[in-house]
Amino acid sequence: MFVTVIPILLTVYAFGRAVAFPSPSATHRHASVIIRDVCIIGGGSSGTYAAIGLRDKGKSVALIEAQSLLGGHTNTYTDPATSKKVDYGVIIFPNTSTVTSYFDRFNILLTPGNGSPSTAVENYYVDFRTGRTVTGYSLPDTTAAFSAYATQVAKYPFLNIPGWHLPDPVPEDLLTPFGDFVKKYQLDDAVSTINEYAQGFGDLLSIPTLYVLKYFNVPPVQAGASSTSLTTARHDNSELYEKAREELGEDVFLSSTVIATSRNRRGVKITIKTPQGFKTILARKLVISIPPLLSNLRGFDLSEAERDLFGLFSSEAYYTGLLRNTGIPENVVLNNVATDSPYNIPPEPSIYGLFALSTPNVTGLKNFQFGASTALSESAVKASVVSAISKLQIAGTIPTASTPEFVAYNSHTPYELHVSADAIRAGFYKNLTALQGQRNTWWTGAAFSKHASSDLWAFTDGLLPDIAA
């Protein structure tokens, strides 16, 4: 592979011609320069997939990731007692050729699995605000409601395509708040189950229906229970990213942040801060896979169109982790329900529940998920989880003799970027899609499609020919 590191110059001869860039600031004047075909910002699901895909097309890449490892929302814990792996971020994948080919490429064995525990569990429904079991509560029969839901989804086949391919005008039903859509089509009995799967979506009933139908383009019970869903045989989804990291080698810059970008029709210049100091990457093209919030893009030379579009995004907050010493039996799942809210959906911020693991023969752990409408600190989330467990103990729902211990924790914030119905109606996603290729920059990630690894990989696949051209 062609790798060049040279002292920084005002004019760099790259790709067979002189490429002029702005003079470096005094702070970064001694940064080394690295030349690549493509620079990729963000080493989560989309960014890592792009880096591997471009390498496979013979392109040199630089992959920049702010965290200390690749994988984004893929989180895996190693149980010290058994050395077994426990996935608690991304759990399952649909059985598609994109998924199987990607795992096959790294010789990672997949096996059927829907993310449920291997043994039967007992579901209890608890109001975590009081810690008390909700007597007599059970999920409604969803058969008729999900049949009606599937009928509605079938009206919009363009939602099944990775990316945003909305007609003009956008159907008004897709722009109505989901709560109103539910009432219109008598989907009430489906809401509790949809909310169970829509973790991190915020106020489910108020967001435009578009986002719910895009994410759940088949009824969630059908998708979750599908015999064609896959998981890794070792319950170690992070292995995919570890092998990608090994293959990409020194082309990965971990624990690194973007300080400044400069983009024009001749190429791109990215200044980054790494643990080894400042570096400048010169590349023909740029791929950005981080959530495109203005707060995430400080230092980026955003165009007026980019700034206007990204400024319309709102986002939610989502957290997940593993607890030990909860005192909850292995086969017991505690689901959070609110007795005084529509469809018993707990108001945020709140814990979604305490769940059993899908990894067999690992004991003593519970998985928690937590949602909020605004970002919270790690200490605030943990304090809220501990408080919820304390209420369970005081109410006598679980034993009081145990003190919960956090053994794993991850923030997936910002999560589920969305815009208002008015913005969608005015052509937001048409304009967002039109950004692709402008100023030698391509965009990928969940904001440009949806939160599903298989969908993100398929969407990124569609970009790669233009990026590699």
Short mmCIF file of C-alpha atoms in Angstrom, two decimals:
data_model
loop_
_atom_site.label_atom_id
_atom_site.label_comp_id
_atom_site.label_asym_id
_atom_site.label_seq_id
_atom_site.Cartn_x
_atom_site.Cartn_y
_atom_site.Cartn_z
CA MET A 1 0.00 0.00 0.00
CA PHE A 2 1.18 3.51 -0.83
CA VAL A 3 1.70 5.42 2.41
CA THR A 4 3.36 8.80 2.57
CA VAL A 5 4.22 10.92 5.58
CA ILE A 6 5.93 14.22 4.79
CA PRO A 7 6.46 17.57 6.50
CA ILE A 8 3.54 19.93 5.96
CA LEU A 9 3.85 22.28 2.98
CA LEU A 10 1.63 25.03 1.66
CA THR A 11 1.42 23.20 -1.66
CA VAL A 12 1.54 19.42 -1.69
CA TYR A 13 2.14 17.46 -4.88
CA ALA A 14 -0.37 14.67 -4.59
CA PHE A 15 -2.22 12.51 -7.07
CA GLY A 16 0.01 13.75 -9.90
CA ARG A 17 -0.75 17.47 -9.57
CA ALA A 18 -0.23 20.37 -7.21
CA VAL A 19 -2.98 20.71 -4.61
CA ALA A 20 -3.04 24.00 -2.72
CA PHE A 21 -4.46 24.15 0.79
CA PRO A 22 -4.74 26.94 3.32
CA SER A 23 -1.68 27.62 5.41
CA PRO A 24 -1.67 25.65 8.68
CA SER A 25 -2.23 27.51 11.90
CA ALA A 26 0.66 27.95 14.26
CA THR A 27 -0.82 25.29 16.54
CA HIS A 28 -0.70 22.65 13.85
CA ARG A 29 2.32 23.86 11.87
CA HIS A 30 4.44 20.87 12.86
CA ALA A 31 1.80 18.26 12.02
CA SER A 32 2.93 15.49 9.71
CA VAL A 33 1.05 14.98 6.45
CA ILE A 34 -0.43 11.64 5.44
CA ILE A 35 -1.70 11.11 1.91
CA ARG A 36 -4.58 8.74 1.17
CA ASP A 37 -7.22 8.25 -1.49
CA VAL A 38 -10.07 8.55 1.02
CA CYS A 39 -10.33 9.82 4.58
CA ILE A 40 -13.21 8.41 6.67
CA ILE A 41 -14.40 10.14 9.82
CA GLY A 42 -16.14 7.80 12.24
CA GLY A 43 -15.25 4.17 12.93
CA GLY A 44 -18.68 2.83 13.81
CA SER A 45 -20.71 0.42 11.74
CA SER A 46 -20.86 2.55 8.57
CA GLY A 47 -17.39 4.04 8.69
CA THR A 48 -15.63 0.73 9.28
CA TYR A 49 -17.65 -0.90 6.50
CA ALA A 50 -16.69 1.94 4.15
CA ALA A 51 -13.01 1.60 5.02
CA ILE A 52 -12.98 -2.14 4.36
CA GLY A 53 -15.03 -1.76 1.18
CA LEU A 54 -12.72 0.90 -0.22
CA ARG A 55 -9.64 -1.14 0.68
CA ASP A 56 -11.19 -4.02 -1.24
CA LYS A 57 -11.52 -1.69 -4.24
CA GLY A 58 -7.81 -0.94 -4.09
CA LYS A 59 -8.06 2.46 -2.40
CA SER A 60 -5.84 3.70 0.41
CA VAL A 61 -7.77 4.96 3.41
CA ALA A 62 -7.41 6.72 6.74
CA LEU A 63 -10.09 5.91 9.32
CA ILE A 64 -10.49 8.38 12.20
CA GLU A 65 -12.34 7.31 15.36
CA ALA A 66 -12.80 9.30 18.57
CA GLN A 67 -13.17 6.21 20.76
CA SER A 68 -10.45 3.73 21.69
CA LEU A 69 -11.92 0.97 19.52
CA LEU A 70 -14.02 0.54 16.40
CA GLY A 71 -17.64 -0.61 16.34
CA GLY A 72 -19.83 2.27 17.47
CA HIS A 73 -23.00 0.81 18.99
CA THR A 74 -21.56 -2.70 19.03
CA ASN A 75 -20.71 -3.41 22.66
CA THR A 76 -19.36 -6.70 24.01
CA TYR A 77 -18.42 -7.74 27.55
CA THR A 78 -16.14 -10.62 28.52
CA ASP A 79 -17.41 -12.53 31.56
CA PRO A 80 -14.36 -13.09 33.79
CA ALA A 81 -15.80 -16.27 35.33
CA THR A 82 -16.33 -18.09 32.03
CA SER A 83 -14.43 -15.99 29.44
CA LYS A 84 -17.66 -16.03 27.43
CA LYS A 85 -18.66 -13.00 25.40
CA VAL A 86 -21.86 -11.06 26.03
CA ASP A 87 -23.20 -8.67 23.40
CA TYR A 88 -25.23 -5.86 24.92
CA GLY A 89 -25.31 -3.29 22.10
CA VAL A 90 -26.02 -4.66 18.65
CA ILE A 91 -27.35 -8.20 19.16
CA ILE A 92 -28.81 -9.65 15.94
CA PHE A 93 -28.72 -9.18 12.17
CA PRO A 94 -31.15 -10.14 9.42
CA ASN A 95 -30.09 -12.96 7.13
CA THR A 96 -29.17 -10.93 4.06
CA SER A 97 -26.38 -11.42 1.54
CA THR A 98 -24.77 -8.16 2.70
CA VAL A 99 -24.59 -9.41 6.29
CA THR A 100 -23.38 -12.92 5.53
CA SER A 101 -20.78 -11.74 3.01
CA TYR A 102 -19.31 -9.24 5.46
CA PHE A 103 -18.96 -11.78 8.26
CA ASP A 104 -17.71 -14.44 5.84
CA ARG A 105 -15.01 -12.05 4.71
CA PHE A 106 -13.53 -12.19 8.23
CA ASN A 107 -14.29 -15.89 8.77
CA ILE A 108 -16.75 -15.19 11.58
CA LEU A 109 -19.38 -17.87 12.02
CA LEU A 110 -23.01 -16.80 12.22
CA THR A 111 -25.80 -18.85 13.73
CA PRO A 112 -29.60 -18.45 13.92
CA GLY A 113 -30.69 -16.34 16.90
CA ASN A 114 -33.28 -13.72 17.71
CA GLY A 115 -31.60 -12.15 20.73
CA SER A 116 -33.82 -13.91 23.24
CA PRO A 117 -32.47 -15.98 26.15
CA SER A 118 -31.89 -19.64 25.37
CA THR A 119 -34.16 -20.67 28.26
CA ALA A 120 -37.71 -19.58 29.06
CA VAL A 121 -38.11 -16.38 31.05
CA GLU A 122 -40.81 -14.97 33.28
CA ASN A 123 -41.88 -11.44 32.36
CA TYR A 124 -42.98 -9.12 35.15
CA TYR A 125 -44.39 -5.67 34.55
CA VAL A 126 -43.27 -3.07 37.06
CA ASP A 127 -43.71 0.66 37.45
CA PHE A 128 -40.08 1.60 38.10
CA ARG A 129 -41.14 4.95 39.56
CA THR A 130 -42.63 3.12 42.53
CA GLY A 131 -40.84 -0.21 42.30
CA ARG A 132 -44.17 -2.05 42.50
CA THR A 133 -45.46 -4.79 40.24
CA VAL A 134 -48.44 -3.63 38.17
CA THR A 135 -51.12 -6.12 39.20
CA GLY A 136 -53.09 -7.68 36.37
CA TYR A 137 -51.11 -6.07 33.57
CA SER A 138 -50.31 -8.06 30.43
CA LEU A 139 -49.46 -7.14 26.88
CA PRO A 140 -52.51 -7.00 24.61
CA ASP A 141 -53.05 -9.50 21.80
CA THR A 142 -51.25 -7.88 18.88
CA THR A 143 -52.48 -10.17 16.10
CA ALA A 144 -55.12 -7.89 14.59
CA ALA A 145 -53.15 -4.70 15.22
CA PHE A 146 -50.01 -5.97 13.54
CA SER A 147 -52.02 -7.26 10.61
CA ALA A 148 -53.38 -3.73 10.19
CA TYR A 149 -49.86 -2.33 10.70
CA ALA A 150 -48.47 -4.54 7.94
CA THR A 151 -51.21 -3.30 5.62
CA GLN A 152 -50.10 0.28 6.21
CA VAL A 153 -46.39 -0.50 5.76
CA ALA A 154 -47.15 -2.20 2.44
CA LYS A 155 -48.36 1.15 1.07
CA TYR A 156 -44.82 2.55 1.23
CA PRO A 157 -42.34 0.11 -0.38
CA PHE A 158 -39.79 2.93 -0.71
CA LEU A 159 -39.27 2.72 3.07
CA ASN A 160 -37.66 -0.72 2.58
CA ILE A 161 -34.87 0.74 0.45
CA PRO A 162 -31.70 1.79 2.33
CA GLY A 163 -31.53 5.57 2.46
CA TRP A 164 -34.31 8.10 2.07
CA HIS A 165 -36.30 7.80 -1.16
CA LEU A 166 -39.43 9.78 -0.42
CA PRO A 167 -41.96 10.81 -3.06
CA ASP A 168 -42.88 14.44 -3.57
CA PRO A 169 -45.20 15.25 -1.97
CA VAL A 170 -44.58 13.02 1.03
CA PRO A 171 -47.81 11.20 1.99
CA GLU A 172 -49.48 13.09 4.81
CA ASP A 173 -50.03 9.90 6.82
CA LEU A 174 -46.25 9.61 7.17
CA LEU A 175 -46.02 13.13 8.56
CA THR A 176 -48.72 12.79 11.19
CA PRO A 177 -47.65 12.11 14.79
CA PHE A 178 -47.48 8.38 15.33
CA GLY A 179 -50.06 8.55 18.13
CA ASP A 180 -52.60 10.03 15.68
CA PHE A 181 -51.67 7.43 13.06
CA VAL A 182 -52.29 4.69 15.63
CA LYS A 183 -55.78 6.00 16.35
CA LYS A 184 -56.64 6.46 12.67
CA TYR A 185 -55.82 2.85 11.78
CA GLN A 186 -56.74 1.21 15.10
CA LEU A 187 -53.23 0.05 15.92
CA ASP A 188 -53.59 0.62 19.67
CA ASP A 189 -52.82 -2.96 20.67
CA ALA A 190 -49.47 -2.79 18.83
CA VAL A 191 -48.10 0.29 20.58
CA SER A 192 -46.72 -1.32 23.73
CA THR A 193 -44.78 -3.88 21.72
CA ILE A 194 -43.51 -1.30 19.23
CA ASN A 195 -42.31 0.82 22.13
CA GLU A 196 -40.48 -2.19 23.54
CA TYR A 197 -38.48 -2.40 20.31
CA ALA A 198 -38.24 1.37 19.70
CA GLN A 199 -35.77 2.02 22.47
CA GLY A 200 -34.03 5.33 22.03
CA PHE A 201 -36.81 6.88 19.91
CA GLY A 202 -37.89 9.33 22.58
CA ASP A 203 -41.57 10.26 22.71
CA LEU A 204 -42.81 7.56 20.32
CA LEU A 205 -46.33 8.98 20.01
CA SER A 206 -45.23 12.46 18.95
CA ILE A 207 -42.63 11.76 16.29
CA PRO A 208 -43.66 11.66 12.61
CA THR A 209 -44.99 8.24 11.61
CA LEU A 210 -42.33 8.11 8.88
CA TYR A 211 -39.63 7.24 11.41
CA VAL A 212 -41.57 4.40 13.00
CA LEU A 213 -42.54 2.78 9.69
CA LYS A 214 -39.02 3.24 8.30
CA TYR A 215 -37.47 1.47 11.28
CA PHE A 216 -40.16 -1.19 11.60
CA ASN A 217 -40.89 -1.93 7.95
CA VAL A 218 -42.16 -5.32 9.11
CA PRO A 219 -44.02 -5.78 12.39
CA PRO A 220 -41.35 -5.90 15.14
CA VAL A 221 -42.64 -9.14 16.64
CA GLN A 222 -42.31 -10.80 13.26
CA ALA A 223 -38.82 -9.39 12.77
CA GLY A 224 -37.63 -10.27 16.29
CA ALA A 225 -39.02 -13.78 16.21
CA SER A 226 -37.81 -14.52 12.70
CA SER A 227 -36.01 -17.82 12.33
CA THR A 228 -33.79 -16.11 9.75
CA SER A 229 -32.25 -13.65 12.21
CA LEU A 230 -28.56 -14.23 12.86
CA THR A 231 -26.04 -13.64 15.59
CA THR A 232 -22.39 -14.56 15.94
CA ALA A 233 -21.81 -18.10 17.18
CA ARG A 234 -19.50 -16.79 19.93
CA HIS A 235 -21.92 -13.99 20.90
CA ASP A 236 -19.08 -11.63 20.09
CA ASN A 237 -20.20 -9.10 17.49
CA SER A 238 -17.18 -6.96 18.37
CA GLU A 239 -14.96 -9.59 16.74
CA LEU A 240 -16.00 -8.13 13.39
CA TYR A 241 -14.51 -4.77 14.30
CA GLU A 242 -11.44 -6.23 15.96
CA LYS A 243 -10.60 -8.10 12.76
CA ALA A 244 -11.30 -5.01 10.67
CA ARG A 245 -8.99 -3.03 12.94
CA GLU A 246 -6.28 -5.64 12.55
CA GLU A 247 -6.57 -5.60 8.78
CA LEU A 248 -6.61 -1.81 8.49
CA GLY A 249 -3.58 -1.57 10.79
CA GLU A 250 -1.90 1.82 10.86
CA ASP A 251 -4.63 3.29 8.67
CA VAL A 252 -6.81 3.51 11.79
CA PHE A 253 -6.41 6.51 14.09
CA LEU A 254 -8.13 5.72 17.39
CA SER A 255 -8.80 8.16 20.22
CA SER A 256 -8.48 10.89 17.61
CA THR A 257 -10.56 13.97 16.96
CA VAL A 258 -11.01 16.26 13.98
CA ILE A 259 -9.65 19.75 14.55
CA ALA A 260 -10.34 21.27 11.13
CA THR A 261 -11.37 20.37 7.60
CA SER A 262 -10.85 22.07 4.27
CA ARG A 263 -12.69 20.75 1.22
CA ASN A 264 -12.70 21.85 -2.40
CA ARG A 265 -13.10 20.34 -5.85
CA ARG A 266 -9.46 19.20 -5.90
CA GLY A 267 -9.42 17.30 -2.62
CA VAL A 268 -9.76 17.47 1.14
CA LYS A 269 -7.50 18.31 4.04
CA ILE A 270 -8.27 17.01 7.54
CA THR A 271 -6.31 18.06 10.61
CA ILE A 272 -6.68 15.64 13.51
CA LYS A 273 -5.41 15.39 17.05
CA THR A 274 -4.15 11.91 17.91
CA PRO A 275 -2.48 10.51 21.04
CA GLN A 276 0.79 10.91 19.13
CA GLY A 277 0.17 14.54 18.23
CA PHE A 278 -1.36 16.50 15.36
CA LYS A 279 -1.56 14.98 11.89
CA THR A 280 -2.87 16.29 8.61
CA ILE A 281 -4.50 13.96 6.10
CA LEU A 282 -4.68 14.93 2.45
CA ALA A 283 -7.11 12.87 0.41
CA ARG A 284 -9.03 12.94 -2.81
CA LYS A 285 -12.32 12.28 -1.06
CA LEU A 286 -13.93 12.35 2.36
CA VAL A 287 -16.54 10.06 3.97
CA ILE A 288 -18.29 11.32 7.12
CA SER A 289 -20.19 8.72 9.15
CA ILE A 290 -20.61 10.46 12.51
CA PRO A 291 -24.05 11.85 13.48
CA PRO A 292 -24.33 15.14 11.55
CA LEU A 293 -25.29 17.41 14.43
CA LEU A 294 -23.73 20.86 14.43
CA SER A 295 -22.31 20.13 17.88
CA ASN A 296 -20.45 17.15 16.38
CA LEU A 297 -19.09 19.15 13.46
CA ARG A 298 -17.21 21.97 15.14
CA GLY A 299 -14.10 22.75 13.10
CA PHE A 300 -15.66 21.38 9.91
CA ASP A 301 -15.86 23.80 6.98
CA LEU A 302 -19.60 23.32 6.51
CA SER A 303 -21.32 24.83 3.52
CA GLU A 304 -24.40 26.97 4.03
CA ALA A 305 -26.57 24.08 2.80
CA GLU A 306 -24.96 21.62 5.21
CA ARG A 307 -25.27 23.99 8.14
CA ASP A 308 -28.92 24.76 7.37
CA LEU A 309 -29.87 21.09 7.04
CA PHE A 310 -27.94 19.72 10.00
CA GLY A 311 -29.25 22.54 12.19
CA LEU A 312 -32.75 21.09 11.79
CA PHE A 313 -31.87 17.75 13.38
CA SER A 314 -33.02 16.79 16.85
CA SER A 315 -31.78 13.67 18.61
CA GLU A 316 -32.50 11.38 21.52
CA ALA A 317 -30.28 9.82 24.19
CA TYR A 318 -29.84 6.10 24.70
CA TYR A 319 -27.66 4.11 27.11
CA THR A 320 -27.07 0.44 27.75
CA GLY A 321 -25.00 -1.71 30.08
CA LEU A 322 -24.71 -4.77 32.28
CA LEU A 323 -25.34 -5.11 36.01
CA ARG A 324 -24.22 -7.72 38.51
CA ASN A 325 -25.70 -8.38 41.96
CA THR A 326 -29.21 -7.17 41.23
CA GLY A 327 -30.79 -10.00 43.22
CA ILE A 328 -33.11 -10.74 40.29
CA PRO A 329 -33.38 -14.45 39.38
CA GLU A 330 -31.75 -15.52 36.13
CA ASN A 331 -35.02 -16.28 34.34
CA VAL A 332 -36.85 -13.13 35.43
CA VAL A 333 -37.27 -10.05 33.22
CA LEU A 334 -38.58 -6.79 34.67
CA ASN A 335 -40.31 -4.54 32.12
CA ASN A 336 -41.02 -0.91 32.94
CA VAL A 337 -44.65 0.16 32.46
CA ALA A 338 -46.37 3.32 33.66
CA THR A 339 -49.86 2.97 35.05
CA ASP A 340 -50.91 6.55 34.28
CA SER A 341 -49.64 7.25 30.74
CA PRO A 342 -50.96 6.42 27.27
CA TYR A 343 -50.31 2.79 26.38
CA ASN A 344 -48.40 2.49 29.67
CA ILE A 345 -45.29 4.01 28.07
CA PRO A 346 -42.96 5.27 30.87
CA PRO A 347 -42.11 8.98 30.64
CA GLU A 348 -38.44 9.73 30.02
CA PRO A 349 -35.83 9.74 31.36
CA SER A 350 -36.39 6.15 32.38
CA ILE A 351 -35.03 2.65 32.35
CA TYR A 352 -36.74 0.37 29.83
CA GLY A 353 -36.21 -2.69 31.99
CA LEU A 354 -33.82 -5.26 33.37
CA PHE A 355 -33.39 -8.09 30.89
CA ALA A 356 -31.99 -11.61 30.77
CA LEU A 357 -28.99 -12.35 28.55
CA SER A 358 -29.05 -14.15 25.23
CA THR A 359 -25.61 -15.68 25.90
CA PRO A 360 -26.03 -19.17 27.38
CA ASN A 361 -24.21 -20.29 30.53
CA VAL A 362 -23.42 -16.78 31.74
CA THR A 363 -25.08 -16.11 35.09
CA GLY A 364 -25.53 -13.23 37.50
CA LEU A 365 -25.89 -10.45 34.91
CA LYS A 366 -28.79 -8.29 33.79
CA ASN A 367 -28.87 -6.02 30.76
CA PHE A 368 -30.38 -2.55 31.21
CA GLN A 369 -31.41 -0.01 28.60
CA PHE A 370 -32.14 3.62 29.40
CA GLY A 371 -33.70 6.41 27.35
CA ALA A 372 -33.82 10.18 27.69
CA SER A 373 -34.86 13.11 25.53
CA THR A 374 -31.62 14.96 26.26
CA ALA A 375 -28.08 13.78 26.85
CA LEU A 376 -27.21 12.83 30.42
CA SER A 377 -23.87 12.24 32.09
CA GLU A 378 -22.75 8.71 32.87
CA SER A 379 -23.07 9.43 36.58
CA ALA A 380 -26.64 10.70 36.13
CA VAL A 381 -27.71 7.61 34.18
CA LYS A 382 -26.12 5.25 36.69
CA ALA A 383 -27.67 7.11 39.61
CA SER A 384 -31.09 6.82 38.00
CA VAL A 385 -30.63 3.08 37.42
CA VAL A 386 -29.49 2.54 41.02
CA SER A 387 -32.44 4.59 42.27
CA ALA A 388 -34.86 2.46 40.24
CA ILE A 389 -33.37 -0.74 41.69
CA SER A 390 -33.55 0.72 45.20
CA LYS A 391 -37.26 1.36 44.72
CA LEU A 392 -37.72 -2.25 43.59
CA GLN A 393 -36.02 -3.37 46.79
CA ILE A 394 -38.01 -1.05 49.06
CA ALA A 395 -41.28 -2.22 47.46
CA GLY A 396 -40.29 -5.84 48.02
CA THR A 397 -40.26 -6.64 44.31
CA ILE A 398 -36.66 -7.89 44.51
CA PRO A 399 -34.45 -8.90 47.46
CA THR A 400 -32.83 -6.11 49.46
CA ALA A 401 -29.61 -7.92 50.34
CA SER A 402 -27.78 -7.11 47.10
CA THR A 403 -25.94 -4.02 45.90
CA PRO A 404 -25.92 -3.66 42.10
CA GLU A 405 -22.58 -3.33 40.36
CA PHE A 406 -22.06 -1.88 36.87
CA VAL A 407 -19.73 -4.16 34.93
CA ALA A 408 -20.33 -2.56 31.52
CA TYR A 409 -21.75 0.75 30.35
CA ASN A 410 -22.00 2.54 27.00
CA SER A 411 -23.63 5.68 25.70
CA HIS A 412 -25.26 5.53 22.26
CA THR A 413 -25.94 9.25 22.36
CA PRO A 414 -26.82 11.09 20.13
CA TYR A 415 -29.37 8.59 18.87
CA GLU A 416 -32.20 8.56 16.29
CA LEU A 417 -31.72 11.89 14.55
CA HIS A 418 -34.99 13.27 13.21
CA VAL A 419 -36.60 16.45 11.93
CA SER A 420 -40.07 17.95 12.11
CA ALA A 421 -42.94 17.05 9.82
CA ASP A 422 -42.75 20.55 8.32
CA ALA A 423 -39.10 20.04 7.41
CA ILE A 424 -39.83 16.66 5.82
CA ARG A 425 -42.75 18.17 3.90
CA ALA A 426 -40.46 20.95 2.64
CA GLY A 427 -38.04 18.44 1.09
CA PHE A 428 -35.51 17.92 3.87
CA TYR A 429 -34.51 14.39 2.84
CA LYS A 430 -34.30 15.28 -0.85
CA ASN A 431 -31.91 18.08 0.07
CA LEU A 432 -30.00 15.84 2.48
CA THR A 433 -29.48 13.21 -0.22
CA ALA A 434 -28.31 15.93 -2.62
CA LEU A 435 -25.28 16.56 -0.39
CA GLN A 436 -23.67 13.31 -1.58
CA GLY A 437 -20.52 14.06 -3.56
CA GLN A 438 -20.54 17.81 -3.01
CA ARG A 439 -17.04 19.14 -2.28
CA ASN A 440 -15.69 15.58 -2.61
CA THR A 441 -17.66 14.53 0.47
CA TRP A 442 -20.00 11.58 1.02
CA TRP A 443 -22.20 11.03 4.06
CA THR A 444 -23.33 7.78 5.65
CA GLY A 445 -24.65 6.60 9.01
CA ALA A 446 -28.06 6.19 10.61
CA ALA A 447 -29.21 9.76 9.87
CA PHE A 448 -28.96 8.93 6.18
CA SER A 449 -30.83 5.63 6.48
CA LYS A 450 -31.84 3.99 9.78
CA HIS A 451 -30.43 2.35 12.91
CA ALA A 452 -29.78 -1.15 11.58
CA SER A 453 -26.33 -2.47 10.72
CA SER A 454 -27.52 -4.41 7.68
CA ASP A 455 -29.30 -1.35 6.29
CA LEU A 456 -26.28 0.88 6.92
CA TRP A 457 -23.95 -1.55 5.17
CA ALA A 458 -26.26 -1.83 2.16
CA PHE A 459 -26.61 1.97 2.01
CA THR A 460 -22.84 2.43 2.21
CA ASP A 461 -22.37 -0.20 -0.50
CA GLY A 462 -24.41 2.03 -2.78
CA LEU A 463 -22.04 4.95 -2.20
CA LEU A 464 -18.77 3.09 -2.67
CA PRO A 465 -18.63 3.05 -6.51
CA ASP A 466 -18.80 6.88 -6.66
CA ILE A 467 -16.34 7.27 -3.80
CA ALA A 468 -13.89 4.86 -5.42
CA ALA A 469 -14.26 6.35 -8.91
#
